[in-house]
Amino acid sequence: METTVKLYTLGYSRVKTYVTALLFVAGNIVLPQLFHLVPQGGVTWLPIYFFTLVGAYKYGWKAGLLTAVLSPLLNSWWFGMPAPAVLPAILLKSVLLAVGAGLVAARFRKVTLPLLLGVVLFYQVAGTLGEWMLSGSLFTALQDFRIGIPGMLLQVLGGYWLIRRVLKK
């Protein structure tokens, strides 16, 4: 049975864009706090990106971009994570994820595991290059690939399930 999934492109002039983004920001605040209860949970599971991917793919790059910027800033301000030293890299990756997910969803108008995998690989590769430029350390920039594979799988598989089953309408 094929599940029909409606994808949206919300504009900045709509209140729904901001309400939607705030709900995904809330998810991006709660989820990292839960994963940080586990040693190395944040760097392994990359939870701050999850709702950015889902929000941008389902509701468009504008809602995703609001989520991508507000989530790391509020988490850093309220909880100190991400640490201010890595905040620029996290923001870069979040923005790349939101724009990439929104554009792929708008272009293909469907949700598939290969498309979500492509979005996650795009933001990770481009974000790693950007982080390398920001930090000057290739080793530091490669940490998501070295440690964060479970988080990338969570983004792809969990995002697919959430968009297809929970947010299908």
Short mmCIF file of C-alpha atoms in Angstrom, two decimals:
data_model
loop_
_atom_site.label_atom_id
_atom_site.label_comp_id
_atom_site.label_asym_id
_atom_site.label_seq_id
_atom_site.Cartn_x
_atom_site.Cartn_y
_atom_site.Cartn_z
CA MET A 1 0.00 0.00 0.00
CA GLU A 2 1.43 3.35 -1.05
CA THR A 3 1.10 6.18 1.46
CA THR A 4 0.43 9.59 -0.04
CA VAL A 5 2.58 12.26 1.52
CA LYS A 6 1.82 15.92 1.03
CA LEU A 7 4.87 18.15 0.97
CA TYR A 8 4.50 21.87 1.54
CA THR A 9 6.42 25.00 0.69
CA LEU A 10 5.57 27.50 3.38
CA GLY A 11 6.45 31.17 2.86
CA TYR A 12 7.73 33.69 5.38
CA SER A 13 4.50 35.69 5.18
CA ARG A 14 2.47 32.82 6.69
CA VAL A 15 2.02 32.39 10.44
CA LYS A 16 1.98 28.62 9.87
CA THR A 17 5.64 28.81 8.84
CA TYR A 18 6.68 30.24 12.20
CA VAL A 19 4.42 27.95 14.25
CA THR A 20 5.73 24.92 12.36
CA ALA A 21 9.34 26.03 12.78
CA LEU A 22 8.83 26.62 16.51
CA LEU A 23 7.43 23.10 16.94
CA PHE A 24 10.48 21.63 15.18
CA VAL A 25 12.81 23.88 17.19
CA ALA A 26 11.18 22.52 20.35
CA GLY A 27 11.91 19.01 19.10
CA ASN A 28 15.49 20.02 18.38
CA ILE A 29 15.79 21.29 21.95
CA VAL A 30 14.24 18.28 23.70
CA LEU A 31 15.89 15.55 21.61
CA PRO A 32 19.49 16.69 22.21
CA GLN A 33 18.82 16.99 25.94
CA LEU A 34 17.68 13.37 26.00
CA PHE A 35 20.67 12.16 23.98
CA HIS A 36 23.10 14.13 26.14
CA LEU A 37 22.03 11.97 29.10
CA VAL A 38 24.04 9.18 27.42
CA PRO A 39 27.85 9.55 27.35
CA GLN A 40 28.88 10.79 23.88
CA GLY A 41 25.18 10.74 22.94
CA GLY A 42 25.25 14.09 21.19
CA VAL A 43 28.25 13.42 18.97
CA THR A 44 27.11 9.89 18.18
CA TRP A 45 23.44 10.51 17.43
CA LEU A 46 23.61 14.11 16.07
CA PRO A 47 20.12 14.87 17.45
CA ILE A 48 20.11 18.60 16.72
CA TYR A 49 19.74 17.90 12.99
CA PHE A 50 16.79 15.48 13.16
CA PHE A 51 13.84 17.87 13.22
CA THR A 52 15.62 20.27 10.88
CA LEU A 53 15.67 17.51 8.24
CA VAL A 54 12.05 16.54 8.85
CA GLY A 55 10.80 20.13 8.98
CA ALA A 56 12.63 21.28 5.86
CA TYR A 57 11.69 18.21 3.84
CA LYS A 58 8.02 18.26 4.83
CA TYR A 59 7.37 22.01 5.07
CA GLY A 60 9.99 23.58 2.80
CA TRP A 61 13.36 25.22 3.12
CA LYS A 62 12.02 28.40 4.75
CA ALA A 63 10.51 26.59 7.75
CA GLY A 64 13.63 24.42 7.75
CA LEU A 65 15.94 27.43 7.73
CA LEU A 66 14.19 28.96 10.74
CA THR A 67 14.56 25.62 12.53
CA ALA A 68 18.19 25.27 11.43
CA VAL A 69 19.23 28.64 12.82
CA LEU A 70 17.11 28.86 15.97
CA SER A 71 17.75 25.32 17.23
CA PRO A 72 21.54 25.55 17.70
CA LEU A 73 21.39 29.15 18.93
CA LEU A 74 18.77 28.42 21.59
CA ASN A 75 20.42 25.15 22.64
CA SER A 76 23.77 26.89 22.99
CA TRP A 77 22.29 29.83 24.88
CA TRP A 78 20.17 27.75 27.27
CA PHE A 79 22.29 24.64 27.75
CA GLY A 80 25.79 25.48 26.51
CA MET A 81 25.58 22.79 23.82
CA PRO A 82 26.71 23.16 21.16
CA ALA A 83 29.66 24.93 22.69
CA PRO A 84 30.27 28.42 21.30
CA ALA A 85 33.53 27.24 19.69
CA VAL A 86 31.70 24.74 17.45
CA LEU A 87 28.52 26.77 16.98
CA PRO A 88 29.56 28.19 13.55
CA ALA A 89 30.14 24.68 12.18
CA ILE A 90 26.84 23.42 13.59
CA LEU A 91 25.00 26.41 12.11
CA LEU A 92 26.66 25.84 8.75
CA LYS A 93 25.66 22.17 8.69
CA SER A 94 22.14 22.98 9.90
CA VAL A 95 21.62 25.57 7.18
CA LEU A 96 23.02 23.24 4.50
CA LEU A 97 20.67 20.50 5.72
CA ALA A 98 17.61 22.76 5.69
CA VAL A 99 18.26 24.20 2.26
CA GLY A 100 19.25 20.84 0.78
CA ALA A 101 16.22 19.02 2.21
CA GLY A 102 13.81 21.73 1.14
CA LEU A 103 15.17 21.89 -2.40
CA VAL A 104 15.24 18.10 -2.86
CA ALA A 105 11.66 17.79 -1.59
CA ALA A 106 10.51 20.60 -3.90
CA ARG A 107 12.31 19.11 -6.88
CA PHE A 108 11.29 15.45 -6.50
CA ARG A 109 7.94 15.90 -4.63
CA LYS A 110 8.30 12.53 -2.92
CA VAL A 111 9.96 10.97 0.10
CA THR A 112 12.31 8.03 -0.45
CA LEU A 113 15.18 6.57 1.53
CA PRO A 114 17.70 7.30 -1.28
CA LEU A 115 16.61 10.96 -1.44
CA LEU A 116 16.92 11.39 2.34
CA LEU A 117 20.27 9.60 2.28
CA GLY A 118 21.41 11.97 -0.47
CA VAL A 119 20.35 15.01 1.57
CA VAL A 120 22.18 13.76 4.67
CA LEU A 121 25.33 12.94 2.68
CA PHE A 122 25.18 16.36 0.99
CA TYR A 123 25.06 18.32 4.23
CA GLN A 124 27.68 16.10 5.85
CA VAL A 125 30.16 16.35 2.97
CA ALA A 126 29.62 20.06 2.31
CA GLY A 127 29.46 20.75 6.06
CA THR A 128 32.68 18.82 6.67
CA LEU A 129 34.47 20.89 4.04
CA GLY A 130 33.10 24.07 5.60
CA GLU A 131 34.04 22.94 9.10
CA TRP A 132 37.54 22.13 7.87
CA MET A 133 37.81 25.68 6.53
CA LEU A 134 36.49 27.12 9.80
CA SER A 135 38.59 24.99 12.15
CA GLY A 136 41.68 24.40 10.04
CA SER A 137 41.65 20.78 11.20
CA LEU A 138 40.59 17.96 8.90
CA PHE A 139 40.52 15.56 11.88
CA THR A 140 38.03 17.78 13.74
CA ALA A 141 35.92 18.20 10.62
CA LEU A 142 35.69 14.45 10.02
CA GLN A 143 34.29 13.63 13.48
CA ASP A 144 30.66 13.36 12.34
CA PHE A 145 31.70 10.73 9.81
CA ARG A 146 33.89 8.93 12.31
CA ILE A 147 31.47 8.94 15.24
CA GLY A 148 28.10 10.11 13.92
CA ILE A 149 27.05 7.27 11.61
CA PRO A 150 24.28 6.15 14.01
CA GLY A 151 22.95 9.70 13.97
CA MET A 152 22.99 9.87 10.20
CA LEU A 153 21.09 6.58 10.05
CA LEU A 154 18.59 7.93 12.60
CA GLN A 155 18.07 11.00 10.42
CA VAL A 156 17.47 8.94 7.27
CA LEU A 157 15.40 6.08 8.71
CA GLY A 158 13.64 8.03 11.45
CA GLY A 159 13.01 10.99 9.16
CA TYR A 160 11.57 8.70 6.50
CA TRP A 161 9.28 7.01 9.01
CA LEU A 162 8.15 10.30 10.57
CA ILE A 163 7.41 12.00 7.24
CA ARG A 164 5.71 8.95 5.69
CA ARG A 165 3.74 7.68 8.68
CA VAL A 166 3.17 10.48 11.18
CA LEU A 167 3.17 13.64 9.04
CA LYS A 168 1.66 12.09 5.90
CA LYS A 169 -1.11 14.70 5.53
#
